[in-house]
mmCIF file of C-alpha atoms in Angstrom:
data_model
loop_
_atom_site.group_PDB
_atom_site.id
_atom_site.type_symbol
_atom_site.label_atom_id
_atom_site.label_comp_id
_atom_site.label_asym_id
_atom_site.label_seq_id
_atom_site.Cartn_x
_atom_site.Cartn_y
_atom_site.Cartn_z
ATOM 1 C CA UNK A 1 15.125 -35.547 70.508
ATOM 2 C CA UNK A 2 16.019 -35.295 66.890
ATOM 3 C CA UNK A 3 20.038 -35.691 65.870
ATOM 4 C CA UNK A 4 21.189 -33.388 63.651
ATOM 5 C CA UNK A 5 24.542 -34.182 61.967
ATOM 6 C CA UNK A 6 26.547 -31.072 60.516
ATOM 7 C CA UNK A 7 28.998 -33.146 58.588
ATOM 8 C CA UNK A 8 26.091 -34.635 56.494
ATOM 9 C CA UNK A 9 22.763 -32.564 55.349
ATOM 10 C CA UNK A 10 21.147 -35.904 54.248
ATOM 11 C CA UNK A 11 21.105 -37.676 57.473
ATOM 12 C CA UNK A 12 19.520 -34.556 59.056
ATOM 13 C CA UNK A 13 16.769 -34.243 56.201
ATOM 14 C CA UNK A 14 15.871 -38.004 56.933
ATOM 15 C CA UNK A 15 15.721 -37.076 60.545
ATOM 16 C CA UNK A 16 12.778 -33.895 59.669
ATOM 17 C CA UNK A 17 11.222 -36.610 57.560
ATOM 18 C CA UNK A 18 10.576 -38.884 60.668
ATOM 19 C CA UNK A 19 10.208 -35.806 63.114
ATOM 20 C CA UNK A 20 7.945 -34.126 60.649
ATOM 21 C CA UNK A 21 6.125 -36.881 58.407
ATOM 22 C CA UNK A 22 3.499 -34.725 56.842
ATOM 23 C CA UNK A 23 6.214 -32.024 55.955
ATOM 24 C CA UNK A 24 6.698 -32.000 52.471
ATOM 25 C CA UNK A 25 10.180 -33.400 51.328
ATOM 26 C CA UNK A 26 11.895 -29.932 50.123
ATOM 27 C CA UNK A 27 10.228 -28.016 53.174
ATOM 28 C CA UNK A 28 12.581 -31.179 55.318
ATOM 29 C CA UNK A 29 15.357 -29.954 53.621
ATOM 30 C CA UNK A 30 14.661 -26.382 54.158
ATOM 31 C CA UNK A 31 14.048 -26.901 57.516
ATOM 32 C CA UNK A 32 17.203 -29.531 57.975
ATOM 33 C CA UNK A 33 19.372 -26.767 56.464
ATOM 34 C CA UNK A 34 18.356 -23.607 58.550
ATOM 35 C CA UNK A 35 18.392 -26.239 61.785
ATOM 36 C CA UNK A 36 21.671 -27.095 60.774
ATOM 37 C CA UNK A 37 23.018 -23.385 60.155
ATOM 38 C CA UNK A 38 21.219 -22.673 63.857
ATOM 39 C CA UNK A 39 23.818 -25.096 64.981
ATOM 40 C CA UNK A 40 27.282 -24.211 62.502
ATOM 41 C CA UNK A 41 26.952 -20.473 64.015
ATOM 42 C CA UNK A 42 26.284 -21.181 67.196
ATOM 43 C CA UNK A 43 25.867 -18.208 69.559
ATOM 44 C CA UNK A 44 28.835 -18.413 72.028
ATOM 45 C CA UNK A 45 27.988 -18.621 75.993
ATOM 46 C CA UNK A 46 31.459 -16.692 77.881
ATOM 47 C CA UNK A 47 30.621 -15.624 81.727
ATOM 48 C CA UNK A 48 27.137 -14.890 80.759
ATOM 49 C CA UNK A 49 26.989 -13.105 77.887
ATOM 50 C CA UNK A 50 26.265 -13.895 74.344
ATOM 51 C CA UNK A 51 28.528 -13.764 70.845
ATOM 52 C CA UNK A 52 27.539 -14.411 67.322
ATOM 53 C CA UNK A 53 29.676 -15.757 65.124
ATOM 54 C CA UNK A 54 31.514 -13.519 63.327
ATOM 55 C CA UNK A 55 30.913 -9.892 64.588
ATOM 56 C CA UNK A 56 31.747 -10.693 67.916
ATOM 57 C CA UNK A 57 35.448 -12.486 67.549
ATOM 58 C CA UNK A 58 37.450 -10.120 68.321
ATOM 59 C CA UNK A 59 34.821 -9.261 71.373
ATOM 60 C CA UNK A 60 34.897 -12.798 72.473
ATOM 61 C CA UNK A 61 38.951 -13.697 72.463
ATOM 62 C CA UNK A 62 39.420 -10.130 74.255
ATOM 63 C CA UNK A 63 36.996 -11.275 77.237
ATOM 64 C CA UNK A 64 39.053 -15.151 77.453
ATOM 65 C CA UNK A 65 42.154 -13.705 77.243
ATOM 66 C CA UNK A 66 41.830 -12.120 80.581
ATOM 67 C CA UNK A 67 41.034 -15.540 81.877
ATOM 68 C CA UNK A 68 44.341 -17.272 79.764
ATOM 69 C CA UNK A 69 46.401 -14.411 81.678
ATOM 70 C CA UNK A 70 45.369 -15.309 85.315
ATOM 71 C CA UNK A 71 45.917 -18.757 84.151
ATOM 72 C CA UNK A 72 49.315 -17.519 83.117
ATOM 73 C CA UNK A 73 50.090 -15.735 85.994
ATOM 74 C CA UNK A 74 48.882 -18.629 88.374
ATOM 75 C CA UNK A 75 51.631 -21.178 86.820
ATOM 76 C CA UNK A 76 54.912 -21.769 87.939
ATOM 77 C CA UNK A 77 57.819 -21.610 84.727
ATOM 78 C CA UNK A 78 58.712 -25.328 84.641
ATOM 79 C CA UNK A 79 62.200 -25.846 82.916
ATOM 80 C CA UNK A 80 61.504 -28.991 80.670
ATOM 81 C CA UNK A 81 63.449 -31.497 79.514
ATOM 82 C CA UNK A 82 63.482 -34.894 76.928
ATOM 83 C CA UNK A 83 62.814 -36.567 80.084
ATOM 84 C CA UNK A 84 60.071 -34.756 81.284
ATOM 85 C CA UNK A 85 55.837 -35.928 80.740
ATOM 86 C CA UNK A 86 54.067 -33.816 78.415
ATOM 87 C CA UNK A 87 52.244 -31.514 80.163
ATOM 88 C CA UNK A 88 48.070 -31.360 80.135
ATOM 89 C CA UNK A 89 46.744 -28.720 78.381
ATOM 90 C CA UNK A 90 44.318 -26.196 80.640
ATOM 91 C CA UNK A 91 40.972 -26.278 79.312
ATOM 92 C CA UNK A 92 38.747 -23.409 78.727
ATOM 93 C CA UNK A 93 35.022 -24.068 77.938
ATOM 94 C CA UNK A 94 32.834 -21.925 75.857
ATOM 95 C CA UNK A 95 28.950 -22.846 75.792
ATOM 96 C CA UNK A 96 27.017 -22.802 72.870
ATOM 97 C CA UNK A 97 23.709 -22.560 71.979
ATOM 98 C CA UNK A 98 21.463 -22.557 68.970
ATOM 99 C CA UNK A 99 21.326 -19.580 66.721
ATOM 100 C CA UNK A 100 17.980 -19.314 65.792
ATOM 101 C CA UNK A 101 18.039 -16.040 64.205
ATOM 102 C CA UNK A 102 20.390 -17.576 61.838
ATOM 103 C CA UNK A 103 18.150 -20.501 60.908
ATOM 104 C CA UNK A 104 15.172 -17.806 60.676
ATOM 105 C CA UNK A 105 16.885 -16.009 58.120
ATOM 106 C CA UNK A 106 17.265 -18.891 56.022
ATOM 107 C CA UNK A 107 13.471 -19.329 56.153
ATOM 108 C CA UNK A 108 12.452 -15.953 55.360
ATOM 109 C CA UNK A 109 9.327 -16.220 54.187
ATOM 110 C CA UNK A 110 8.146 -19.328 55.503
ATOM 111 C CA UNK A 111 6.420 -18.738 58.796
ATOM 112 C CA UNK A 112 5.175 -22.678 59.025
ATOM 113 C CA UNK A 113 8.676 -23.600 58.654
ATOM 114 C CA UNK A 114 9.913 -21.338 61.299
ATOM 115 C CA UNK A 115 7.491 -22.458 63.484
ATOM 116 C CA UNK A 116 8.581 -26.409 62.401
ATOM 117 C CA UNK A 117 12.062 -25.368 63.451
ATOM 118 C CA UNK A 118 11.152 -23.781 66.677
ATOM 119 C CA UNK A 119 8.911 -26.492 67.987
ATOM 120 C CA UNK A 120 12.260 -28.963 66.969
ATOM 121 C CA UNK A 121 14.793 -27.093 68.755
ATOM 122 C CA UNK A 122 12.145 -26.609 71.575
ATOM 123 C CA UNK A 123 11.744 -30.843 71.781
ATOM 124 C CA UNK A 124 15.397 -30.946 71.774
ATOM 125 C CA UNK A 125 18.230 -30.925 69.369
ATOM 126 C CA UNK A 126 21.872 -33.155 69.520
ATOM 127 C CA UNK A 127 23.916 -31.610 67.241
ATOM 128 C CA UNK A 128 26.709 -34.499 65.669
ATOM 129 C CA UNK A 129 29.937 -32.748 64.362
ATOM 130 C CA UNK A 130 33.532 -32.506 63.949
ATOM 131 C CA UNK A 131 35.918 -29.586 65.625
ATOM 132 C CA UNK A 132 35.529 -27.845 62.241
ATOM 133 C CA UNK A 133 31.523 -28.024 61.594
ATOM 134 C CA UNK A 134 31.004 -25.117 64.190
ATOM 135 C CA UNK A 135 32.494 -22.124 63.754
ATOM 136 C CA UNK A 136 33.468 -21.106 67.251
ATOM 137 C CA UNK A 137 35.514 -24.061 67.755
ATOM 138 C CA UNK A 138 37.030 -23.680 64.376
ATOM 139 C CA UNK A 139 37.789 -19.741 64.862
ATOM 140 C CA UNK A 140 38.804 -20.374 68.419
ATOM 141 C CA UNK A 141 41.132 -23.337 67.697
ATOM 142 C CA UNK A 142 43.103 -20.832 64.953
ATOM 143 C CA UNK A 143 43.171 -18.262 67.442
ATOM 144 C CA UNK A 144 46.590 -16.972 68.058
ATOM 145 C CA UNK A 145 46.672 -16.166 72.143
ATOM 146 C CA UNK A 146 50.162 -15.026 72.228
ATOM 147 C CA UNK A 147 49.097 -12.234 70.479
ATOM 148 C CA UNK A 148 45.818 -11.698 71.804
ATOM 149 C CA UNK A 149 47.502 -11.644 75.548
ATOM 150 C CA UNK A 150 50.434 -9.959 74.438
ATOM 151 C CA UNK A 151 52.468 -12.385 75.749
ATOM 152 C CA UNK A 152 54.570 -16.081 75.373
ATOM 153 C CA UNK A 153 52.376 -18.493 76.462
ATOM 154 C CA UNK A 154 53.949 -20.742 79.387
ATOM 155 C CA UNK A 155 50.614 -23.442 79.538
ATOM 156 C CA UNK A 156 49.843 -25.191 76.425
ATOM 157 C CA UNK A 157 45.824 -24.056 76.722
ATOM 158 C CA UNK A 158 42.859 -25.692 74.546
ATOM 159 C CA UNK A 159 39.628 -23.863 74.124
ATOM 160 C CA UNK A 160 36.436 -26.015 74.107
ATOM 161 C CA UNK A 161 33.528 -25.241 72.468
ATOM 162 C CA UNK A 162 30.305 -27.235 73.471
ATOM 163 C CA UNK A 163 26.507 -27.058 73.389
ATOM 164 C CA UNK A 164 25.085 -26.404 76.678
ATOM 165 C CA UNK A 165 21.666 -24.259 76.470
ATOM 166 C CA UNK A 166 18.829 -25.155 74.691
ATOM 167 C CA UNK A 167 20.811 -28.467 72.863
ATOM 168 C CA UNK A 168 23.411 -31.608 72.918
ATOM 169 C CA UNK A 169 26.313 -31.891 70.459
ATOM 170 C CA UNK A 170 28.202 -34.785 70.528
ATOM 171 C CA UNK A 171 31.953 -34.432 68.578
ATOM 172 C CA UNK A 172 33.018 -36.844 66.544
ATOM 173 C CA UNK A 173 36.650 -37.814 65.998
ATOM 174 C CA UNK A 174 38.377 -37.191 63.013
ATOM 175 C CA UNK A 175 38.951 -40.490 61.576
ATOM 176 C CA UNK A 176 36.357 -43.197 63.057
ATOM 177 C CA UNK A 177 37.378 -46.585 63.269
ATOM 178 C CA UNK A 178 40.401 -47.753 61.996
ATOM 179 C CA UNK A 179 40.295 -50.843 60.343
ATOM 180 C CA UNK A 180 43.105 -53.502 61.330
ATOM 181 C CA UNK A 181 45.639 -53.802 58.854
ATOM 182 C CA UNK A 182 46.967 -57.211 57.622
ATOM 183 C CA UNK A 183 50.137 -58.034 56.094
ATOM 184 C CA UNK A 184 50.158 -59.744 53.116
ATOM 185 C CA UNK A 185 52.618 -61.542 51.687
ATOM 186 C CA UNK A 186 55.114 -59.739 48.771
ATOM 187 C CA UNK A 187 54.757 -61.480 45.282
ATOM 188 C CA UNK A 188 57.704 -64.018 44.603
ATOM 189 C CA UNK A 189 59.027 -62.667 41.964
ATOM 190 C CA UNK A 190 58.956 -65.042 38.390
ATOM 191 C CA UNK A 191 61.807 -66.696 37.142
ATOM 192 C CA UNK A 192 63.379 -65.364 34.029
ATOM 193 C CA UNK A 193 65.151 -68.680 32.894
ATOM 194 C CA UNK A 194 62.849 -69.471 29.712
ATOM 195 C CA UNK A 195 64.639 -66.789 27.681
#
C-alpha cells in the first residue's frame, strides 16, 4: 500500500520513488501529483450514487438534506440551559473514492504514467490529510443546511467525509503534538543605584 499525504507533495513523490524505482524522478512527481489530485477531488459516495467535485454540489447537499430533515423531524425540541451537557452532534457519512479521471487528465499524454497510477491505486492507496485537503469535506463543512433544508436546525449535525472504495485516508488533526510548556522564571530586574 503506498501513503499518499495531501498536505505535503514531497513525501508522496518519495513514496512513487520507492513504489516505482525505475520511474524517472519528474515522471514520480507527475505521477505523485495526478495521484494526489485523484484523492483532493474525490468522487463523493451518497446512497449509491456518485458526485464529482464541483458540478455536482448543489446535486449532492439537495440529496443529504432530505436525510438532515428526517433527522430533524425524528428529534424531540430540548429546551437547554447553562446547566445542561452539550449535546453530540449527529453524524452523516459521505464515502469517497478516488477520482481517477481527474488524475488522468493531469497525465494527458502520458499513457505509461497512467498506467503507473492505475496499477498504484489498484495495489492500494491511504490517503493522509487534513479536513481541508479534500474538497468534499471542505465544501461540505461550509455548507449552510439551514438554508439548504429551509429550515432552523434543532441537532447540531457534522458531515463526514471518508475514503471507503477503492482507498484508506487517514485525517490528521490540526495541530499534532503539543509540546509541554515550561515556565520560566521572569528576569529580576537590575538595580539602578550606580547612577
Amino acid at each position: 500500500m503506498t501513503t499518499i499525504n495531501l498536505t505535503k507533495l514531497e513525501t508522496a513523490h518519495d513514496q512513487i520513488r520507492k513504489a516505482l524505482p525505475k520511474l524517472l524522478p519528474t515522471d514520480a512527481a507527475l505521477v505523485a501529483s495526478a495521484i494526489s489530485l485523484a484523492g483532493r477531488h474525490a468522487l463523493a459516495i451518497y446512497e449509491g450514487e456518485q458526485y464529482s467535485w464541483p458540478e455536482d454540489y448543489v446535486k449532492l447537499t439537495e440529496a443529504m438534506g432530505r436525510q438532515i430533515e428526517m433527522i430533524q423531524e425524528s428529534t424531540e425540541v430540548v429546551k437547554r440551559t447553562k446547566s445542561s451537557p452539550e449535546e453530540e452532534p449527529v453524524q452523516v457519512i459521505v464515502g469517497l473514492m478516488p477520482n481517477m479521471s481527474a488524475g488522468e487528465t493531469q497525465l494527458a499524454g502520458y499513457e505509461k504514467l497512467k498506467t503507473a497510477m492505475s496499477d498504484i491505486v489498484q495495489d492500494g492507496v491511504e490517503f493522509v490529510y487534513q479536513h481541508h485537503d479534500v474538497m468534499w469535506q471542505w465544501a461540505l463543512d461550509r455548507a449552510n443546511w439551514s438554508v439548504i433544508i429551509g429550515e432552523e436546525l434543532s441537532r447540531k449535525v457534522r458531515v463526514r467525509a471518508s475514503f471507503t472504495e477503492g482507498a484508506v485516508g487517514i485525517e490528521m488533526g490540526v495541530g499534532g503534538k503539543r509540546k509541554p510548556t515550561r515556565k520560566t522564571k521572569a528576569a529580576e530586574p537590575a538595580d539602578d543605584d550606580e547612577e
